[in-house]
Structures are given as C-alpha cells and as structure tokens.
Coordinates of C-alpha atoms in Angstrom, one line a residue:
M5 CA 17.3 13.4 15.6
K6 CA 14.8 14.2 12.8
R7 CA 15.5 10.8 11.1
L8 CA 14.9 9.0 14.4
L9 CA 11.6 10.8 14.9
R10 CA 10.5 9.9 11.4
R11 CA 11.1 6.3 12.2
I12 CA 9.5 6.4 15.6
F13 CA 6.4 8.3 14.7
P14 CA 4.8 5.7 12.4
I15 CA 5.5 3.0 15.1
G16 CA 4.0 5.1 17.8
L17 CA 1.0 6.0 15.7
A18 CA 0.4 2.3 14.8
I19 CA 0.6 1.3 18.5
L20 CA -1.9 4.1 19.5
L21 CA -4.4 3.2 16.8
L22 CA -4.1 -0.5 17.6
L23 CA -4.6 0.1 21.3
Y24 CA -7.6 2.3 20.6
A25 CA -9.2 -0.2 18.2
L26 CA -8.6 -3.1 20.6
K27 CA -9.6 -1.3 23.8
D28 CA -12.9 -3.1 24.2
T29 CA -11.9 -6.4 22.6
S30 CA -10.6 -9.4 24.5
L31 CA -7.7 -11.6 23.3
A32 CA -9.9 -14.6 23.7
S33 CA -12.3 -13.3 21.1
I34 CA -9.4 -12.8 18.7
G35 CA -8.1 -16.3 19.4
D36 CA -11.6 -17.6 18.6
Q37 CA -11.3 -16.2 15.2
F38 CA -8.3 -18.4 14.5
R39 CA -9.7 -21.5 16.2
K40 CA -13.0 -21.4 14.4
A41 CA -11.7 -20.4 11.0
D42 CA -12.0 -22.7 8.0
Y43 CA -8.4 -23.1 7.0
R44 CA -9.3 -24.5 3.5
W45 CA -10.4 -20.9 2.6
L46 CA -7.2 -19.5 4.1
L47 CA -5.2 -21.7 1.8
L48 CA -7.1 -20.1 -1.1
V49 CA -6.3 -16.7 0.3
A50 CA -2.6 -17.6 0.3
F51 CA -2.8 -18.6 -3.3
Q52 CA -4.6 -15.4 -4.2
I53 CA -2.0 -13.3 -2.5
G54 CA 0.8 -15.2 -4.2
L55 CA -0.8 -14.8 -7.6
Y56 CA -1.4 -11.1 -6.9
T57 CA 2.3 -10.7 -6.3
V58 CA 3.2 -12.4 -9.6
V59 CA 0.6 -10.2 -11.5
R60 CA 2.2 -7.1 -10.0
A61 CA 5.6 -8.3 -11.0
A62 CA 4.4 -8.9 -14.6
R63 CA 3.0 -5.4 -14.7
W64 CA 6.2 -3.8 -13.4
R65 CA 8.2 -5.8 -15.9
L66 CA 6.3 -4.1 -18.7
T67 CA 7.4 -0.7 -17.6
L68 CA 11.0 -1.8 -17.2
Q69 CA 10.9 -3.3 -20.7
A70 CA 9.8 0.1 -22.0
L71 CA 13.1 1.5 -20.5
G72 CA 15.1 -1.2 -22.5
Y73 CA 15.7 -3.7 -19.6
Q74 CA 14.7 -7.3 -19.7
P75 CA 14.5 -8.7 -16.1
S76 CA 12.9 -12.1 -15.8
L77 CA 9.5 -12.5 -14.2
V78 CA 11.1 -14.6 -11.4
R79 CA 13.6 -11.9 -10.5
T80 CA 11.0 -9.2 -10.7
T81 CA 8.7 -11.2 -8.4
I82 CA 11.5 -11.7 -5.9
A83 CA 12.3 -8.0 -6.0
I84 CA 8.6 -7.1 -5.2
L85 CA 8.5 -9.7 -2.4
A86 CA 11.7 -8.2 -0.9
G87 CA 10.0 -4.8 -1.0
T88 CA 6.9 -6.1 0.7
L89 CA 9.0 -7.2 3.7
A90 CA 10.8 -3.9 3.9
S91 CA 7.5 -2.0 3.8
L92 CA 6.2 -4.1 6.7
I93 CA 9.2 -2.7 8.7
I94 CA 9.4 0.9 7.5
P95 CA 6.5 2.6 5.6
G96 CA 7.6 3.6 2.1
A97 CA 10.8 1.5 2.1
G98 CA 9.3 -1.2 -0.1
E99 CA 9.6 0.8 -3.3
L100 CA 13.3 1.6 -2.8
T101 CA 14.1 -2.0 -1.7
R102 CA 12.6 -3.6 -4.7
C103 CA 14.4 -1.2 -7.0
G104 CA 17.6 -1.8 -5.1
T105 CA 17.1 -5.5 -5.5
L106 CA 16.8 -5.3 -9.2
Q107 CA 19.8 -3.0 -9.4
R108 CA 21.9 -5.8 -7.7
T109 CA 20.5 -8.6 -9.8
D110 CA 19.9 -7.0 -13.2
D111 CA 21.9 -3.7 -13.1
I112 CA 18.8 -1.6 -13.5
P113 CA 19.7 2.0 -12.3
L114 CA 17.9 2.7 -9.0
A115 CA 16.6 6.1 -10.1
Q116 CA 15.0 4.7 -13.3
G117 CA 13.6 1.8 -11.5
F118 CA 12.1 4.1 -8.9
G119 CA 10.6 6.3 -11.7
S120 CA 8.8 3.3 -13.1
V121 CA 7.4 2.5 -9.7
V122 CA 6.2 6.1 -9.4
A123 CA 4.4 5.7 -12.7
E124 CA 2.8 2.6 -11.3
R125 CA 1.7 4.4 -8.2
V126 CA 0.0 7.1 -10.3
I127 CA -2.0 4.4 -12.1
D128 CA -2.8 2.9 -8.7
L129 CA -4.1 6.2 -7.5
L130 CA -6.4 6.4 -10.5
M131 CA -7.6 2.9 -9.7
L132 CA -8.1 3.8 -6.1
G133 CA -10.3 6.7 -7.2
L134 CA -12.4 4.3 -9.4
L135 CA -12.6 1.9 -6.5
V136 CA -13.8 4.5 -4.1
G137 CA -16.3 5.8 -6.7
L138 CA -17.6 2.3 -7.3
T139 CA -18.0 1.8 -3.5
I140 CA -19.9 5.0 -3.1
L141 CA -22.1 4.1 -6.1
V142 CA -22.9 0.6 -4.7
E143 CA -23.1 1.5 -1.0
F144 CA -24.0 5.2 -1.0
K145 CA -26.0 5.2 2.2
R146 CA -23.5 3.2 4.2
V147 CA -20.5 5.3 3.0
G148 CA -22.3 8.4 4.2
V149 CA -22.9 6.9 7.6
Y150 CA -19.3 5.6 7.8
F151 CA -17.7 9.0 7.2
S152 CA -20.2 10.8 9.5
D153 CA -19.5 8.4 12.3
L154 CA -15.8 8.6 11.7
L155 CA -15.3 12.4 11.3
T156 CA -18.0 14.0 13.4
P157 CA -16.5 13.0 16.8
L158 CA -13.0 14.1 15.6
L159 CA -14.1 17.5 14.4
A160 CA -16.2 18.0 17.6
R161 CA -13.0 17.5 19.7
L162 CA -10.8 19.7 17.5
A163 CA -13.2 22.6 17.4
P164 CA -16.1 22.2 20.0
N165 CA -19.1 24.5 19.4
Q166 CA -17.4 26.1 16.3
P167 CA -18.8 26.3 12.8
L168 CA -16.7 24.1 10.4
A169 CA -16.9 26.3 7.3
P170 CA -14.6 29.1 8.6
L171 CA -12.1 26.6 9.9
F172 CA -12.0 24.8 6.5
L173 CA -11.6 28.1 4.6
T174 CA -8.8 29.2 6.9
A175 CA -7.0 25.9 6.4
V176 CA -7.3 26.2 2.6
L177 CA -6.0 29.8 2.6
A178 CA -3.0 28.9 4.8
G179 CA -2.2 26.0 2.5
L180 CA -2.3 28.2 -0.6
L181 CA 0.0 30.8 1.0
L182 CA 2.5 28.1 2.0
L183 CA 2.5 26.6 -1.5
G184 CA 3.0 30.1 -2.9
F185 CA 6.0 30.7 -0.7
V186 CA 7.6 27.4 -1.5
G187 CA 7.1 28.0 -5.2
W188 CA 8.8 31.4 -5.0
F189 CA 11.7 30.0 -2.9
V190 CA 12.3 27.1 -5.3
Q191 CA 12.6 29.6 -8.2
T192 CA 15.4 31.7 -6.6
K193 CA 18.8 31.5 -8.2
G194 CA 20.7 30.6 -5.1
F195 CA 18.4 27.6 -4.4
R196 CA 18.7 26.1 -7.9
Q197 CA 22.5 26.4 -7.9
H198 CA 23.1 24.7 -4.6
T199 CA 25.2 21.5 -5.0
L200 CA 22.7 19.3 -3.2
V201 CA 19.8 20.7 -5.2
R202 CA 21.7 20.1 -8.5
K203 CA 22.3 16.5 -7.5
L204 CA 18.7 16.1 -6.6
M205 CA 17.7 17.6 -10.0
T206 CA 19.9 15.0 -11.7
I207 CA 18.3 12.2 -9.8
G208 CA 14.9 13.7 -10.5
R209 CA 15.6 13.6 -14.3
E210 CA 16.4 9.9 -14.0
I211 CA 13.3 9.3 -12.0
G212 CA 11.4 11.3 -14.7
R213 CA 12.8 9.0 -17.4
G214 CA 11.5 6.0 -15.5
F215 CA 8.1 7.7 -15.0
M216 CA 7.8 8.4 -18.7
S217 CA 8.2 4.7 -19.4
I218 CA 4.4 4.5 -19.0
Q219 CA 4.1 6.3 -22.3
R220 CA 6.4 3.9 -24.1
L221 CA 4.7 0.6 -23.1
R222 CA 4.8 -2.0 -25.9
Q223 CA 1.6 -3.6 -24.6
P224 CA -0.6 -1.0 -23.0
G225 CA -3.6 -3.2 -23.2
W226 CA -1.8 -5.9 -21.3
F227 CA -0.7 -3.4 -18.7
V228 CA -4.3 -2.3 -18.1
C229 CA -5.5 -5.9 -17.9
L230 CA -2.8 -6.8 -15.3
T231 CA -3.8 -3.7 -13.3
V232 CA -7.5 -4.7 -13.2
V233 CA -6.6 -8.4 -12.4
S234 CA -4.5 -7.3 -9.5
Y235 CA -7.4 -5.4 -7.9
V236 CA -9.8 -8.2 -8.6
L237 CA -7.5 -10.6 -6.8
I238 CA -7.3 -8.3 -3.7
Y239 CA -11.1 -8.1 -3.7
L240 CA -11.4 -11.9 -3.9
A241 CA -8.9 -12.3 -1.1
N242 CA -11.0 -10.1 1.1
Y243 CA -14.2 -11.9 0.2
T244 CA -12.6 -15.3 0.7
L245 CA -11.6 -14.2 4.2
F246 CA -15.3 -13.6 4.9
A247 CA -16.1 -17.2 3.8
A248 CA -13.5 -18.5 6.3
S249 CA -15.6 -17.4 9.3
T250 CA -19.2 -18.1 10.2
Q251 CA -19.6 -14.5 11.5
T252 CA -18.9 -13.0 8.1
V253 CA -19.9 -15.7 5.6
T254 CA -23.3 -14.1 5.1
L255 CA -22.0 -10.6 4.4
P256 CA -22.8 -9.3 0.9
P257 CA -20.1 -9.0 -1.8
A258 CA -20.3 -5.2 -1.5
A259 CA -18.9 -5.5 2.1
A260 CA -15.6 -6.8 0.7
L261 CA -15.6 -3.9 -1.7
S262 CA -16.1 -1.5 1.3
V263 CA -13.3 -3.1 3.3
M264 CA -11.0 -2.9 0.3
A265 CA -11.7 0.8 -0.2
A266 CA -11.4 1.7 3.5
S267 CA -8.1 -0.2 4.0
S268 CA -6.6 1.3 0.8
L269 CA -7.6 4.9 1.7
G270 CA -6.3 4.3 5.3
G271 CA -2.9 3.1 4.1
L272 CA -2.6 6.2 1.9
A273 CA -3.7 8.7 4.5
V274 CA -2.2 7.2 7.6
P275 CA 0.8 5.0 6.6
T276 CA 1.9 2.8 9.4
Q277 CA 4.0 -0.4 9.4
G278 CA 2.0 -2.9 7.4
G279 CA -1.2 -1.0 8.1
V280 CA -1.1 -1.9 11.8
G281 CA -3.7 0.1 13.8
T282 CA -5.0 1.9 10.7
Y283 CA -6.4 -1.3 9.2
H284 CA -7.9 -2.5 12.5
F285 CA -9.7 0.8 13.2
L286 CA -11.1 1.5 9.7
V287 CA -12.1 -2.0 8.7
S288 CA -13.8 -2.7 12.1
R289 CA -15.9 0.4 11.5
V290 CA -16.8 -0.9 8.1
L291 CA -17.9 -4.2 9.5
M292 CA -20.0 -2.5 12.1
L293 CA -22.0 -0.9 9.2
Y294 CA -23.1 -4.4 8.2
G295 CA -24.5 -5.2 11.6
M296 CA -21.6 -6.7 13.5
P297 CA -21.0 -5.7 17.1
E298 CA -18.0 -3.5 17.8
A299 CA -16.0 -6.2 19.7
E300 CA -16.6 -8.8 17.0
S301 CA -15.8 -6.3 14.2
V302 CA -12.4 -5.5 15.8
A303 CA -11.6 -9.2 16.3
K304 CA -12.5 -10.0 12.7
A305 CA -10.4 -7.0 11.4
T306 CA -7.5 -8.2 13.5
F307 CA -7.9 -11.7 12.1
M308 CA -8.1 -10.5 8.5
H309 CA -5.0 -8.3 8.9
A310 CA -3.0 -11.0 10.6
V311 CA -3.8 -13.6 7.9
Q312 CA -2.9 -11.3 5.0
T313 CA 0.2 -9.9 6.8
G314 CA 1.3 -13.4 7.8
F315 CA 1.1 -14.8 4.2
A316 CA 2.9 -11.7 2.8
L317 CA 5.6 -12.0 5.5
L318 CA 6.1 -15.7 4.7
L319 CA 6.5 -15.2 1.0
S320 CA 8.7 -12.1 1.5
S321 CA 11.0 -14.0 3.9
I322 CA 11.6 -16.6 1.2
S323 CA 12.7 -13.9 -1.2
F324 CA 15.5 -12.8 1.0
L325 CA 16.9 -16.3 0.9
I326 CA 16.7 -16.3 -2.9
V327 CA 18.2 -12.8 -3.6
P328 CA 21.8 -13.9 -2.6
I329 CA 21.5 -16.9 -5.0
L330 CA 20.5 -14.6 -7.9
I331 CA 23.4 -12.2 -7.1
R332 CA 25.8 -15.2 -7.2
Q333 CA 24.3 -16.4 -10.5
K334 CA 24.8 -12.9 -12.0
A335 CA 28.5 -12.8 -10.8
R336 CA 29.0 -16.3 -12.3
R337 CA 27.5 -15.2 -15.7
L338 CA 29.8 -12.1 -15.7
H339 CA 32.8 -14.2 -14.9
E340 CA 32.0 -16.7 -17.7
H341 CA 31.4 -13.9 -20.2
S342 CA 34.7 -12.2 -19.3
A343 CA 36.6 -15.5 -19.6

C-alpha cells in the first residue's frame, strides 16, 4: 500500500500543479506556440540536448574510471539515456536504471555505480548553489519579487493573521527533536544488529566506495570542465527556446538564467514525473516577471517543457533499442573468450 502511494503521489501532485498552472490558459494558445515556432531553432535545441547527454556521459565515465572500470563513451551515453526515460516515468528511477544498464553491459556493480552517481549529484548541488547565487546577483530585484509573489499567498493560507517567526521557530525545534530521536535510535545495539540493517550497511559501504571515486579522479580538471560545459549547454538550450518564438525573442539573457534556476530548484524541491506541473508553474511565474501576461507565460512554459521533454524522450527511446544489442555483443565476447 505504501509503495502504491509513493508512486501515485507524484503523479497526483503533477496533475494538480499542471491543472492549477493551466487553469486560465486555453489549448488554442498552447497550440499557437507550436504553429508559430521557428523550427530551425528547435533543431538547434535538439542538438544541444544531445550534446549535453554526451557531456554528462563523459563526466560519469571519469568517476567510473576512478573505480577501475573502463566503459566506453557510447555505452555510458546509452545508459544515461535509459535513465532519462525511466526518470520521466518514475521520479528518482533514472539513477538506478542507468547504473543497472551498465551492470548488464559492463559488469559494473550496481552499488558502486550508484555511489559514483551520488558523487555527481553532490557536485551538481554545489553547481546549483552557484547557479542560484549568480541568478540572485544578476537579477536581485526580480528574484525578491518572485519569491514574495510565490510564498506570501501560501503562507497566508497556511497561517492567516499569524506572525511567521514563531511558526518558523517551532518548525525548526520540532525538526531538531526528530533528528535527535532518529540519531539515538540508530545507535541502539538492536537496530544495528538487525539482518536487514546489516545488509543495508554492506550496500552503503559499496555506495560509499563509489562516492569516494570523486577523490581519485585521474583528470579532475577535465571533470570540472565537463561539469561547467553541461550547465552552459542547458542554459543555451533555454535561451535558444526563447529565440524560437516571437514572444520571447526579445527577452534578455538573464531571463534564461532565471528560468534555469527556477526549474532546477523546482525539480529538487517538488520532484514530479519529468517536472510536469512543477516546471509549468514556476517557469511561467518567472516569465511574468519579464512582462509577459500570465496566460502567455503559461503557454510558453508548456511549449518549452514539451520541446525539451519530447527530444529527451525521443533520444531515450532509441537507447532502449540499443541496450539489447549491447548485451548480445557482451555475451558474444564472453563466448569467444571462453572458447
């Protein structure tokens, strides 16, 4: 029952956010976005998304090489594409899927592969912090207005006519007490000797080994370079999407930075299938800060999300056709080696 609820909740949340974002937007206005778009720019977006995937694969390959494995760039790219499709279906499933794919094609242990992905995610969190900081620095006034417009109505509904400081302090205190109880319970002897816990600790050590691969990188400078390039490509994809429409072609470069920061934070705070609902709501509010009417902002956000998701889905679908071929090639190599 709990597993079913965990799967249904993100879907329900995505639907609610999407309906809320689209409540004042007609399907005709969304259709106009596609009819009037300059598809030459969309082809460039497709190229940027494809190149972004290859860059991410090259970066992940560096962490796997630090563990002593040598997957090819092609197989690593296919694994990431398979994970992308899985994450569009179930939030968080992408990481396990891409690690499982490389386990089948290159015999890389799932736990170690997942640990290397965790290491990447830590770096991505640091990059997200830098991205948000840069956005605040460049668009300080707009960022303040954005969060004020976003949070004030929500807090007013949760606690009408109540001062916010006592509520915040109470929440912090309750959180600290809960963390203290969990910490005490984890240290008890019975908990640590439980069979399931011991298995989880073994898996945790394997994940830890993969995570520490970040310290054994043979080319740390190349890793940093690939990380920066991947974020630049995503920024360029967002800015190129602006160029594809007459409504957004005049928006400043900083607007693409704001969209990138808002969508990244939204995906982290409210993970839904492929960002459905979350992206539409947050990005439309960003576009409104740059003078676009609400209905047009929602239609544009829907268009941008559909284009990016569509290209990612197309590339990821191809990967599932290639994975069985890679597995057969691996079996053939093993057979020839044993013979």
